[in-house]
mmCIF file of C-alpha atoms and ligand atoms in Angstrom:
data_model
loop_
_atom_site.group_PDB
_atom_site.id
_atom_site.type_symbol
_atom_site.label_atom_id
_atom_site.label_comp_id
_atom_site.label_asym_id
_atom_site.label_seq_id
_atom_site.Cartn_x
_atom_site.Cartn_y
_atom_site.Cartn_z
ATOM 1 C CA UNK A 1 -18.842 13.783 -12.397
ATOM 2 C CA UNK A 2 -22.048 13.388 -10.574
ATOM 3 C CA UNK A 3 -22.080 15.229 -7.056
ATOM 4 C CA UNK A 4 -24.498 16.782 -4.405
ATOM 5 C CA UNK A 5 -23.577 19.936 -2.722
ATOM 6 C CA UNK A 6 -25.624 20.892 0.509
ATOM 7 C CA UNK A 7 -25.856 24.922 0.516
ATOM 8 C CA UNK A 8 -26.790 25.935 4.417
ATOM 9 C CA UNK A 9 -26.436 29.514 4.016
ATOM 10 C CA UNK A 10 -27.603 30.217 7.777
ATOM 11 C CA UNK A 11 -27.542 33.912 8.869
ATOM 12 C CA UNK A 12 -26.192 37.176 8.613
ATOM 13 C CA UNK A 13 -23.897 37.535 5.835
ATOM 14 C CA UNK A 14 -24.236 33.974 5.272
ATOM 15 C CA UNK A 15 -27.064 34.079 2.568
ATOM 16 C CA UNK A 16 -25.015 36.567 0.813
ATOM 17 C CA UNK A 17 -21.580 35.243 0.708
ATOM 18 C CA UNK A 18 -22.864 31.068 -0.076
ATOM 19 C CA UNK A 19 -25.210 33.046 -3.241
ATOM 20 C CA UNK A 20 -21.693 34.117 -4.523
ATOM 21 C CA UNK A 21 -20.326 30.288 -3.879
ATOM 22 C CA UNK A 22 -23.280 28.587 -5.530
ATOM 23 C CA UNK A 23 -22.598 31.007 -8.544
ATOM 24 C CA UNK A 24 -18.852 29.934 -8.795
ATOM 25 C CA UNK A 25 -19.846 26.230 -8.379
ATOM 26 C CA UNK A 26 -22.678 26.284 -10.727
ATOM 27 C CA UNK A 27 -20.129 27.701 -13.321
ATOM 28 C CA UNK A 28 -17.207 25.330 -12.558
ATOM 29 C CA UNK A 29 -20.046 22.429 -13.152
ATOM 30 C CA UNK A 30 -20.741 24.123 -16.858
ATOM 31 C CA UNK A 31 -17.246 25.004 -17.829
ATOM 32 C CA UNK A 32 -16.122 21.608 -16.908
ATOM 33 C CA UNK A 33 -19.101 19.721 -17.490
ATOM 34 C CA UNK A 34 -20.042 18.009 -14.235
ATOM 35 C CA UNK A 35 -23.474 17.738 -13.001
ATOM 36 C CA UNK A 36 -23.704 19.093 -9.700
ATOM 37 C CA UNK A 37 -26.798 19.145 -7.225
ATOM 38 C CA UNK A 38 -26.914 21.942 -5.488
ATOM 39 C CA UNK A 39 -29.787 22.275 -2.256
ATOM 40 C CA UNK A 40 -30.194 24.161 0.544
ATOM 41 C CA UNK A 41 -31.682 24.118 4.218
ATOM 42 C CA UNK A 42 -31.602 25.931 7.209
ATOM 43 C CA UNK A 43 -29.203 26.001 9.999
ATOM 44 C CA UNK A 44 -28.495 28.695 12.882
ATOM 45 C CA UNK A 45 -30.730 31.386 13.359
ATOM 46 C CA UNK A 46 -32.171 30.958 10.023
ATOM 47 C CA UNK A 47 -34.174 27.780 11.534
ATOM 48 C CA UNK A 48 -35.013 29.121 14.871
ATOM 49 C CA UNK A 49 -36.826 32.149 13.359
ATOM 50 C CA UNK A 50 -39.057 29.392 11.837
ATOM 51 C CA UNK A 51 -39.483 27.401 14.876
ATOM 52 C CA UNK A 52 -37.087 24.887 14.282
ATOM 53 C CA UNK A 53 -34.273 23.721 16.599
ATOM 54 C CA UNK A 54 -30.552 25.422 15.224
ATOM 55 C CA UNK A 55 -29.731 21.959 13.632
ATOM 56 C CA UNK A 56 -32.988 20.820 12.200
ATOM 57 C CA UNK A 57 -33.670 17.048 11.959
ATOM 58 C CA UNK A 58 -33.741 17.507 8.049
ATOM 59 C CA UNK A 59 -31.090 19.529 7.944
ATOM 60 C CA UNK A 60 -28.737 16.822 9.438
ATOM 61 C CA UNK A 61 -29.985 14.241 7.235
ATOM 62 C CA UNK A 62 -29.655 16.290 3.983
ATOM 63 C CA UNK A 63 -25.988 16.638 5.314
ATOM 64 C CA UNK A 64 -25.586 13.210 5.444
ATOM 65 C CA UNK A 65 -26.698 12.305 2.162
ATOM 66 C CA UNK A 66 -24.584 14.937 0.198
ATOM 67 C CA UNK A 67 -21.530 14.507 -0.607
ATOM 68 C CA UNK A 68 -20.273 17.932 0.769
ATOM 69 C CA UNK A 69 -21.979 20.644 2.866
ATOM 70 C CA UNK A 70 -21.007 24.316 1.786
ATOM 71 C CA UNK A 71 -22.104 26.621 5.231
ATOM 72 C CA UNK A 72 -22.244 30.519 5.155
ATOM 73 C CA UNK A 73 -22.288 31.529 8.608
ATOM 74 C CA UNK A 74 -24.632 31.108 11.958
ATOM 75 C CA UNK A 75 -25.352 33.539 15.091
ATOM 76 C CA UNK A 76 -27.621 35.756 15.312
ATOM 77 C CA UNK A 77 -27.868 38.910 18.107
ATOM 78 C CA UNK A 78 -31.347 38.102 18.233
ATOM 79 C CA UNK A 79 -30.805 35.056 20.034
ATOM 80 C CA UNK A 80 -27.640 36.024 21.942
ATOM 81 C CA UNK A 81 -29.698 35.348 25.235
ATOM 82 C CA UNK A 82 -31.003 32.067 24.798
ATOM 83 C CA UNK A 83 -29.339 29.321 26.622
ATOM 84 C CA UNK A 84 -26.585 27.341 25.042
ATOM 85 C CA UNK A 85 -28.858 24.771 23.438
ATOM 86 C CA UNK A 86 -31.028 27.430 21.521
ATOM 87 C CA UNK A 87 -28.335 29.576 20.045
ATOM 88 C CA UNK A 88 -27.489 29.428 16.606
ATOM 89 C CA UNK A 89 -23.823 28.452 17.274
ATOM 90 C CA UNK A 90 -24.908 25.078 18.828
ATOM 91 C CA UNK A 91 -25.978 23.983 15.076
ATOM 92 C CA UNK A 92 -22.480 24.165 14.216
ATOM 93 C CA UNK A 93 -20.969 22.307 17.283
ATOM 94 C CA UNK A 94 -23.844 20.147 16.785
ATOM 95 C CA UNK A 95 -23.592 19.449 13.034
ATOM 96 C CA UNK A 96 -19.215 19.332 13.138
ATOM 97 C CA UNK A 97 -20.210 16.269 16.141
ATOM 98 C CA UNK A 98 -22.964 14.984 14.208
ATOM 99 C CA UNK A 99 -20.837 14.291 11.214
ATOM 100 C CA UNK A 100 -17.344 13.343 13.126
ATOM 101 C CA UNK A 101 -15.824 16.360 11.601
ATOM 102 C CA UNK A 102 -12.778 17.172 13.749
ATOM 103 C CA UNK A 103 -9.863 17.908 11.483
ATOM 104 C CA UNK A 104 -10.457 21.959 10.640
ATOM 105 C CA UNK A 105 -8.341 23.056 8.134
ATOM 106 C CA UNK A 106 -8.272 27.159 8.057
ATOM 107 C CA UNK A 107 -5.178 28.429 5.303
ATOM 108 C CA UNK A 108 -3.895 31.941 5.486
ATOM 109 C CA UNK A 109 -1.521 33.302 2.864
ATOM 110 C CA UNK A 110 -1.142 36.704 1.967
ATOM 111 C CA UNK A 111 -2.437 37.205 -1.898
ATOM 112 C CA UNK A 112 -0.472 39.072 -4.788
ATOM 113 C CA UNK A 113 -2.188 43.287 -4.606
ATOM 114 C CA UNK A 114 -3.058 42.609 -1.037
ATOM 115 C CA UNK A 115 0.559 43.281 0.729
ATOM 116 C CA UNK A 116 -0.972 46.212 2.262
ATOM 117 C CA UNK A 117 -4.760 45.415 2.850
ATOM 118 C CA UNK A 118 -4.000 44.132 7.048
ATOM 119 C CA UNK A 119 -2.552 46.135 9.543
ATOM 120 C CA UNK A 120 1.563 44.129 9.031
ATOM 121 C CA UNK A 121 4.060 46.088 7.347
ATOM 122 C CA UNK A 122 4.555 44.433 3.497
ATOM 123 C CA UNK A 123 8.166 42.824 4.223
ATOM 124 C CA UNK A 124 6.739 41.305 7.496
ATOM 125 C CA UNK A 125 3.962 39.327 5.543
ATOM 126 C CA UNK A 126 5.950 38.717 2.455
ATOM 127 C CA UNK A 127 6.122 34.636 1.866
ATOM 128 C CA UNK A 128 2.873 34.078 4.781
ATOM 129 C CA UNK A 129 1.332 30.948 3.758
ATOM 130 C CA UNK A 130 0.434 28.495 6.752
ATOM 131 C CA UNK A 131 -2.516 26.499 7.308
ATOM 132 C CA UNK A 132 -4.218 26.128 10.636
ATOM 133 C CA UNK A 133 -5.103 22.311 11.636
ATOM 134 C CA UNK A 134 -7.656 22.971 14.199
ATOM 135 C CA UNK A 135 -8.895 20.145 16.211
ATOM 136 C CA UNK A 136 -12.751 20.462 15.919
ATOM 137 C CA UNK A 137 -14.422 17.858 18.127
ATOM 138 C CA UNK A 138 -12.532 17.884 20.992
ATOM 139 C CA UNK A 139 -11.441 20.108 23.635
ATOM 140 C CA UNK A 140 -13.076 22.958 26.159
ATOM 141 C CA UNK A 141 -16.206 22.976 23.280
ATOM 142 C CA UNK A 142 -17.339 19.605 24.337
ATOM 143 C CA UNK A 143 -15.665 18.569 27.387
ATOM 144 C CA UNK A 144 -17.501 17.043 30.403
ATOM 145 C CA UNK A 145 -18.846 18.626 32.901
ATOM 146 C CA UNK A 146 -20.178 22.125 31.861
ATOM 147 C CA UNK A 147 -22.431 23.884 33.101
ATOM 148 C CA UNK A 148 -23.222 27.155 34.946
ATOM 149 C CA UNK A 149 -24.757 26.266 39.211
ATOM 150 C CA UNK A 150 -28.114 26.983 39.876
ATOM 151 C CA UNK A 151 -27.198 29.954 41.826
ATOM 152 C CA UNK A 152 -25.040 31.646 39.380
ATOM 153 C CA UNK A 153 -22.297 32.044 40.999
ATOM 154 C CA UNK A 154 -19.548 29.548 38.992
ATOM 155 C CA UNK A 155 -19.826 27.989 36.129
ATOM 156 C CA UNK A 156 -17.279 25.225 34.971
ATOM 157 C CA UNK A 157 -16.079 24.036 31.289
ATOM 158 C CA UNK A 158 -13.541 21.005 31.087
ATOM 159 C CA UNK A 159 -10.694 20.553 28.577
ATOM 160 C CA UNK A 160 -10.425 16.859 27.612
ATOM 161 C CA UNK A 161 -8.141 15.100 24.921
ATOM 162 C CA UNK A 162 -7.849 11.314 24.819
ATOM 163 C CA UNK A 163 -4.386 10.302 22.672
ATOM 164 C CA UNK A 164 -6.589 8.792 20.270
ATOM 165 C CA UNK A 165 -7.892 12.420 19.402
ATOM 166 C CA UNK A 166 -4.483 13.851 19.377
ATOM 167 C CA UNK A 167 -3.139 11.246 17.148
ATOM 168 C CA UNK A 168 -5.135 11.445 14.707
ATOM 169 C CA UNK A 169 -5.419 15.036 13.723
ATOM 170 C CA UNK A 170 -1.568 15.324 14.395
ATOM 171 C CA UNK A 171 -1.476 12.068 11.518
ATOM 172 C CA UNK A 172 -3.338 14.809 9.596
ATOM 173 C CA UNK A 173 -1.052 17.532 9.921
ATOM 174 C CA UNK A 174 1.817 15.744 9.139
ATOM 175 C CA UNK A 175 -0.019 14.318 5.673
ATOM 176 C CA UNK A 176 -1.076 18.090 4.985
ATOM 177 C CA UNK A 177 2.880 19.548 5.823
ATOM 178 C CA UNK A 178 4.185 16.569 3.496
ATOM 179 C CA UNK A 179 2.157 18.313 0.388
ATOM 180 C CA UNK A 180 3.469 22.095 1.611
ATOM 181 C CA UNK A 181 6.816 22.670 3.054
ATOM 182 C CA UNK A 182 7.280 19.791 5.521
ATOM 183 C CA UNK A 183 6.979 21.343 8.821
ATOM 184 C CA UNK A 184 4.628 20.913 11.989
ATOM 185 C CA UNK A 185 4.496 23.790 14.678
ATOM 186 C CA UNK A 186 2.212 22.072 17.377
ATOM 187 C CA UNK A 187 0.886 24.884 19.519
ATOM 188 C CA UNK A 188 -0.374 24.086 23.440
ATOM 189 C CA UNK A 189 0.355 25.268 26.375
ATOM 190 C CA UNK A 190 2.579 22.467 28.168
ATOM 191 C CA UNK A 191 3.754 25.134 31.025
ATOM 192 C CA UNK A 192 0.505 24.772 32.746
ATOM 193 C CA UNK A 193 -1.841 22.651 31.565
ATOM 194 C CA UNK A 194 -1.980 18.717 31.884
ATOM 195 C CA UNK A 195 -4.068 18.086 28.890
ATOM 196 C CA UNK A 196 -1.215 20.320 26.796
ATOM 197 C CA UNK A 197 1.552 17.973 28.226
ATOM 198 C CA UNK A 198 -0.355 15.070 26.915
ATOM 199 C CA UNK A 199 -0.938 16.469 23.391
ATOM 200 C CA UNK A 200 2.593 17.457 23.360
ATOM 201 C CA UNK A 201 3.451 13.863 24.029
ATOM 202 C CA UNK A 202 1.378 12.342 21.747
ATOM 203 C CA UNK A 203 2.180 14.645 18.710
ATOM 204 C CA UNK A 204 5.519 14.239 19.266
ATOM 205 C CA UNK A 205 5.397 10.335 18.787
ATOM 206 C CA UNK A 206 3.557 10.805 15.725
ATOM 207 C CA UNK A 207 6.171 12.798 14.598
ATOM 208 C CA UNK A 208 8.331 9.244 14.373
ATOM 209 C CA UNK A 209 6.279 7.623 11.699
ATOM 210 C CA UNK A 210 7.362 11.442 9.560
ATOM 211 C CA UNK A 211 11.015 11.624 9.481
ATOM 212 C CA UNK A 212 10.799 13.800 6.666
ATOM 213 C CA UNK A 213 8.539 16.245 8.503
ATOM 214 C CA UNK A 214 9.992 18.760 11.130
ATOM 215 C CA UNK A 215 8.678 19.664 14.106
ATOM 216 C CA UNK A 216 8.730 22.172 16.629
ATOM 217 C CA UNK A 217 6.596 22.754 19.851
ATOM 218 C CA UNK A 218 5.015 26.290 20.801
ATOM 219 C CA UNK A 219 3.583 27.576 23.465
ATOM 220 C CA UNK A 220 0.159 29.215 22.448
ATOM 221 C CA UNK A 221 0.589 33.041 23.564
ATOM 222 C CA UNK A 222 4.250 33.119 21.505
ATOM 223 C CA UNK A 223 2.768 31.559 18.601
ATOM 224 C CA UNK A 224 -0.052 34.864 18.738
ATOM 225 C CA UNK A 225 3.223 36.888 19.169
ATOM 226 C CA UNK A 226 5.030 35.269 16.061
ATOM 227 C CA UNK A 227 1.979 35.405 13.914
ATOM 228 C CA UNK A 228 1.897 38.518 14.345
ATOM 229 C CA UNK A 229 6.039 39.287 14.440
ATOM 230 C CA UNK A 230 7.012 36.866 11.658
ATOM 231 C CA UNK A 231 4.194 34.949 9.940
ATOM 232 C CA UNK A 232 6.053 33.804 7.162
ATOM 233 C CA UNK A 233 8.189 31.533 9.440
ATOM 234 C CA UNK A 234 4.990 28.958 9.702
ATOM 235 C CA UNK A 235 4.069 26.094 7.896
ATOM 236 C CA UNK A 236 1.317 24.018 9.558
ATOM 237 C CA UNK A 237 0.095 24.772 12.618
ATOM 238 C CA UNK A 238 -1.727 21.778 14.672
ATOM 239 C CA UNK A 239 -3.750 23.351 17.569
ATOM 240 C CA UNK A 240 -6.709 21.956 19.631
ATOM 241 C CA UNK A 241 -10.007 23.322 19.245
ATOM 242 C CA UNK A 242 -9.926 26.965 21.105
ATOM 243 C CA UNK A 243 -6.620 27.830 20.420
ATOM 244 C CA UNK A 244 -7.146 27.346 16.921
ATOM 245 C CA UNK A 245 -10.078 29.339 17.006
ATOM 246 C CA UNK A 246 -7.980 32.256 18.330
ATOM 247 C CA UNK A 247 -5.292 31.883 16.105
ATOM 248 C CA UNK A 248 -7.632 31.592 12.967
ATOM 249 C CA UNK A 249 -8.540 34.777 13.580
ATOM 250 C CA UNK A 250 -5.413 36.293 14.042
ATOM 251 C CA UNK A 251 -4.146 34.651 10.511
ATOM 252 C CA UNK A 252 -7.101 35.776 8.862
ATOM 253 C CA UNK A 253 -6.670 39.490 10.348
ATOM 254 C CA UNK A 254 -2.873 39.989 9.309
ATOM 255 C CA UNK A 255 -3.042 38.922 5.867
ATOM 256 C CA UNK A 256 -5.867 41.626 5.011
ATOM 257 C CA UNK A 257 -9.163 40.387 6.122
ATOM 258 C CA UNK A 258 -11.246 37.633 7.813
ATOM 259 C CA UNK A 259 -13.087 37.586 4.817
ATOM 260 C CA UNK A 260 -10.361 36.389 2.808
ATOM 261 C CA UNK A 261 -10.120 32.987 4.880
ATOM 262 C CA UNK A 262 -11.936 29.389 3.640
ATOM 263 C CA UNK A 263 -12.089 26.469 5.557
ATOM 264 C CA UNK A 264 -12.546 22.482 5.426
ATOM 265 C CA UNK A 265 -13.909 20.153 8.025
ATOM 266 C CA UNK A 266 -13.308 16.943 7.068
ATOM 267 C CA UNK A 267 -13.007 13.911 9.121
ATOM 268 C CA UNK A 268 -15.683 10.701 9.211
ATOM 269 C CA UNK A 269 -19.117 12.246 7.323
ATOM 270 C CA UNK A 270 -18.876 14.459 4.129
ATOM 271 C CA UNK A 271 -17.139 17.517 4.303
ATOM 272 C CA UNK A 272 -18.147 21.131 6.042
ATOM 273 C CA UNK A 273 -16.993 23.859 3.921
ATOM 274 C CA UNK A 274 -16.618 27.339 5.333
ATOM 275 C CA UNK A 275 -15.897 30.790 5.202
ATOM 276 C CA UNK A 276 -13.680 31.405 8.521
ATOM 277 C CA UNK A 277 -15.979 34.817 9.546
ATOM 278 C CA UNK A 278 -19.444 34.802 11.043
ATOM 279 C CA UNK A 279 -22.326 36.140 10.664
ATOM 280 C CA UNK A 280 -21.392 40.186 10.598
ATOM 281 C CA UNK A 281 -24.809 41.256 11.583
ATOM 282 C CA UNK A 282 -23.893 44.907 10.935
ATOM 283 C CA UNK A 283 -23.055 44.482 7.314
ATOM 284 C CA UNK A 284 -25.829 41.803 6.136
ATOM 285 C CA UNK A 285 -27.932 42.371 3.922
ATOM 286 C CA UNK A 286 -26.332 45.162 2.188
ATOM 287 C CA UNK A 287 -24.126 43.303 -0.819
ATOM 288 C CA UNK A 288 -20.525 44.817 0.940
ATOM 289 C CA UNK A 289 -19.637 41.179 2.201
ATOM 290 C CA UNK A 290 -16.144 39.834 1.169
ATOM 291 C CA UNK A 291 -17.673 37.194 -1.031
ATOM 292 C CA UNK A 292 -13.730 35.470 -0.856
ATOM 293 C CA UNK A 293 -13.868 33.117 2.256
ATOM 294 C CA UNK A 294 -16.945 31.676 0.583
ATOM 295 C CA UNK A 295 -15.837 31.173 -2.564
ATOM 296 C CA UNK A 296 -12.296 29.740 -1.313
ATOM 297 C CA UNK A 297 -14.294 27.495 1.058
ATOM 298 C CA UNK A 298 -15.618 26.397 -2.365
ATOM 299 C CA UNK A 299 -12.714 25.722 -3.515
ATOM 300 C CA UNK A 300 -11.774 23.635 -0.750
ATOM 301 C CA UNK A 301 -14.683 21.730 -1.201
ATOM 302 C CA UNK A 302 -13.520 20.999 -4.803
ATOM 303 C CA UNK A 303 -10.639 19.607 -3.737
ATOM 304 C CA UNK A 304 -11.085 17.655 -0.580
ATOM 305 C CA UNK A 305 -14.750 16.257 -0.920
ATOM 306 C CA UNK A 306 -14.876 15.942 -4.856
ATOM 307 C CA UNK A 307 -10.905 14.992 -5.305
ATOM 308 C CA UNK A 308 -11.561 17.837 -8.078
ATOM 309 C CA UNK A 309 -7.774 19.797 -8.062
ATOM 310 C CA UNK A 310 -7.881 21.311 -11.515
ATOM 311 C CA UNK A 311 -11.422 22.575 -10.545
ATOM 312 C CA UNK A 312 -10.327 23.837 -7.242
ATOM 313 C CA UNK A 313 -6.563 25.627 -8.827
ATOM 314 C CA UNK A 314 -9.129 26.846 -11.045
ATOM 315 C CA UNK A 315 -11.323 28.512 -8.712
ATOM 316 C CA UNK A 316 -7.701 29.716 -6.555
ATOM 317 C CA UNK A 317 -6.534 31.660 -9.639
ATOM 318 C CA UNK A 318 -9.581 33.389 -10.597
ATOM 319 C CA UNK A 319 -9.437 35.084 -7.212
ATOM 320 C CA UNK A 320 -6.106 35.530 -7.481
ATOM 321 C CA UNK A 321 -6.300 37.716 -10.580
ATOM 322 C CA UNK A 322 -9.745 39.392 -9.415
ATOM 323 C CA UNK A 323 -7.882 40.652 -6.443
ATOM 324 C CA UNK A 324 -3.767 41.199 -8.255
ATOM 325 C CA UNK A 325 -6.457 43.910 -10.050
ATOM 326 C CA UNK A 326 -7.307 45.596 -7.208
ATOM 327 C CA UNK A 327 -10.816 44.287 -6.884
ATOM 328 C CA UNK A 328 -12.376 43.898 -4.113
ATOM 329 C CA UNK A 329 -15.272 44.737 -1.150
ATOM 330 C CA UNK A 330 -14.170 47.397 1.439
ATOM 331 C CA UNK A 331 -12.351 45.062 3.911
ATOM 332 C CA UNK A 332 -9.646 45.188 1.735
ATOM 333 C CA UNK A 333 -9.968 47.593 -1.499
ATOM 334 C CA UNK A 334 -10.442 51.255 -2.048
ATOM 335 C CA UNK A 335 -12.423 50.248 -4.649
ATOM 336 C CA UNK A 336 -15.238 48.962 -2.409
ATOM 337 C CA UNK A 337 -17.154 47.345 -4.680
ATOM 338 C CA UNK A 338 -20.200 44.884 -4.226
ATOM 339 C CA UNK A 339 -20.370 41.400 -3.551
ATOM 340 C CA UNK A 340 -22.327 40.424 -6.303
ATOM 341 C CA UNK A 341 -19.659 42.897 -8.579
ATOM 342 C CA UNK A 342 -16.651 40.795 -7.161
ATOM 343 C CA UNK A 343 -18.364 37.378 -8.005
ATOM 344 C CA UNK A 344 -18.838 38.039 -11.209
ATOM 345 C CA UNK A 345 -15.223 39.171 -12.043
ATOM 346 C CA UNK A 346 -14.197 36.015 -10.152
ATOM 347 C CA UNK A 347 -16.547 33.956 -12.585
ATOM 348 C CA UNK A 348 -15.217 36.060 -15.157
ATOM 349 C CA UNK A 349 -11.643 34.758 -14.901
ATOM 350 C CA UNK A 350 -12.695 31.389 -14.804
ATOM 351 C CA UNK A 351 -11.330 29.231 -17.371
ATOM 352 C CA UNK A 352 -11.607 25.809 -18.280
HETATM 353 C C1 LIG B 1 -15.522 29.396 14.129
HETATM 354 C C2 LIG B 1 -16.547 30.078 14.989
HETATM 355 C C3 LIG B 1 -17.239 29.019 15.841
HETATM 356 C C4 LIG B 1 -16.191 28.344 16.686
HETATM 357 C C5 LIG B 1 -18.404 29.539 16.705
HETATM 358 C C6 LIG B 1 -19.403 30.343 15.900
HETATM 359 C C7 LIG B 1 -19.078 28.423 17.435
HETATM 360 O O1 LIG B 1 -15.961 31.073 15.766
HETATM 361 O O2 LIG B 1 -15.891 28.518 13.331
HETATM 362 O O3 LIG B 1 -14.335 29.732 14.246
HETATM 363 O O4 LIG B 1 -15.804 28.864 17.735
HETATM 364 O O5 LIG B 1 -15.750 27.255 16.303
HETATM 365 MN MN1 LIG B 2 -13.849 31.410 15.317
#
């Protein structure tokens, strides 16, 4: 097939970690013989250093034309004390808007030789495989009215959720549990807030039109205490927008490394593909990224923008032998090898 891939590889790590993507997808297009487009632009930090605004003009309307988008990561400590508008994290608010991406799907499942990489003991992450349906649009990110007063002294942010939101990334949890194990943990925080009651509402009269789909309802601080106590109990969880960013984290943290986790924005435009860490100032530039979330997000991309599955699987089980071997950067192996030395095993394995 014919496709054209949008590489943004932003800042940080990013450059690093969407090199070691572009390599994977460049081979998947020879071994399988599609022709794939692959070209990049800047986002984040990347464009501010050269005087652009985070989410250039050209930048958006590349992304619009490709059929997927493949993002490293943005921020940038250089602009940390901009206001909102100028730092590199409003491209990606900006950009998920832009191109009505709010269903954010983040998976988490602990890989074969990696029992022991995160902090859990083996037996409590044995069987952990969930998948995080973040709402991405929505939410305390771009409710109405923000703002810090002119004086300084408050500053307001305003979580918002219309049931037309709700419903339609809980129809898109439901659809995602039906191809896994058939359950929905919603996660809010009905005790106290309003908007939580609503979502709870709303998911739960989705639920009707998915018999064959359980569901439960959590409240958001023991779902971080039973991610943490017994992870392999979760299917799909459907959060809104910042407590899915919180528990992201936490799912990439137990089962080894942030670095492990990919993730898929999908929703009205093409697809935003992304590894689930940022930027890691500390460690750019130095070829010790985990090269994995990138090259999963890849993977992802495969399969949800390009309807490619024996591509994707493909891509899935070459980094699931590169890392049953014991490969793999410092985040997670003793072995502490190289990005660049852990793509290239990973293209290694790949087979047609
Ligand atoms: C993520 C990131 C972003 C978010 C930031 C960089 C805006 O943490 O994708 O999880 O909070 O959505
Ligand atoms: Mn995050």
């Amino acid at each position: 097939m014919k496709a054209s891939i949008l590489l943004l590889p932003g800042d940080g790590i990013g450059p690093e970690v969407v090199a070691a993507a572009e390599q994977i997808l460049r081979a998947v297009g020879a071994r399988f013989a599609h022709d794939f487009t692959l070209q990049s632009a800047h986002i984040g930090g990347a464009a501010l250093r050269r005087g652009l605004p985070p989410l250039p003009d050209e930048t958006l309307k590349a992304a619009r034309a490709a059929d997927a988008v493949l993002l490293g990561a943005v921020g940038d400590p250089e602009f940390d004390k901009g206001d909102s508008s100028r730092r590199p994290e409003a491209a990606l608010l900006a950009i998920r808007k832009a191109l009505g991406l709010y269903a954010n799907l983040r998976p988490a499942r602990v890989w074969t030789g990696l029992e022991a990489a995160g902090p859990l003991k083996p037996d409590v992450l044995a069987g952990t495989d969930m998948l995080v349906v973040r709402e991405l649009t929505g939410g305390l990110y771009y409710g109405e009215p923000r703002g810090i007063d002119a004086d300084g002294g408050s500053a307001v942010n305003t979580m918002r959720y219309s049931r037309g939101e709700v419903e339609r990334i809980a129809r898109h949890a439901f659809e995602a549990a039906r191809a896994r194990r058939n359950r929905v943990t919603s996660v809010d925080k009905a005790n106290v807030l309003e908007v939580s009651r609503l979502w709870r509402a709303v998911v739960t009269e989705v639920a009707h039109g998915y018999p064959d789909v359980e569901l439960t309802h959590m409240l958001v601080d023991a779902c971080a205490m039973k991610i943490a106590l017994a992870p392999s109990s979760f299917d799909v969880i459907l959060t809104e927008n910042l407590f899915g960013d919180i528990l992201s984290d936490e799912a990439g943290a137990i089962v080894g490394s942030l670095g492990l986790l990919p993730s898929a924005s999908l929703g009205e435009g093409p697809g935003l593909f992304e590894p689930v860490h940022g930027s890691a100032p500390d460690i750019a530039g130095k070829n010790i990224a985990n090269p994995v979330g990138a090259i999963a997000s890849a993977a992802m991309l495969l399969r949800h923008a390009l309807t490619l599955e024996t591509e994707a699987s493909a891509v899935e089980q070459a980094i699931a032998w590169t890392l049953s071997t014991g490969m793999g950067t410092r985040d997670i192996s003793q072995r502490a090898a190289h990005t660049t030395e852990v793509t290239a095993m990973i293209e290694s394995a790949l087979q047609p």
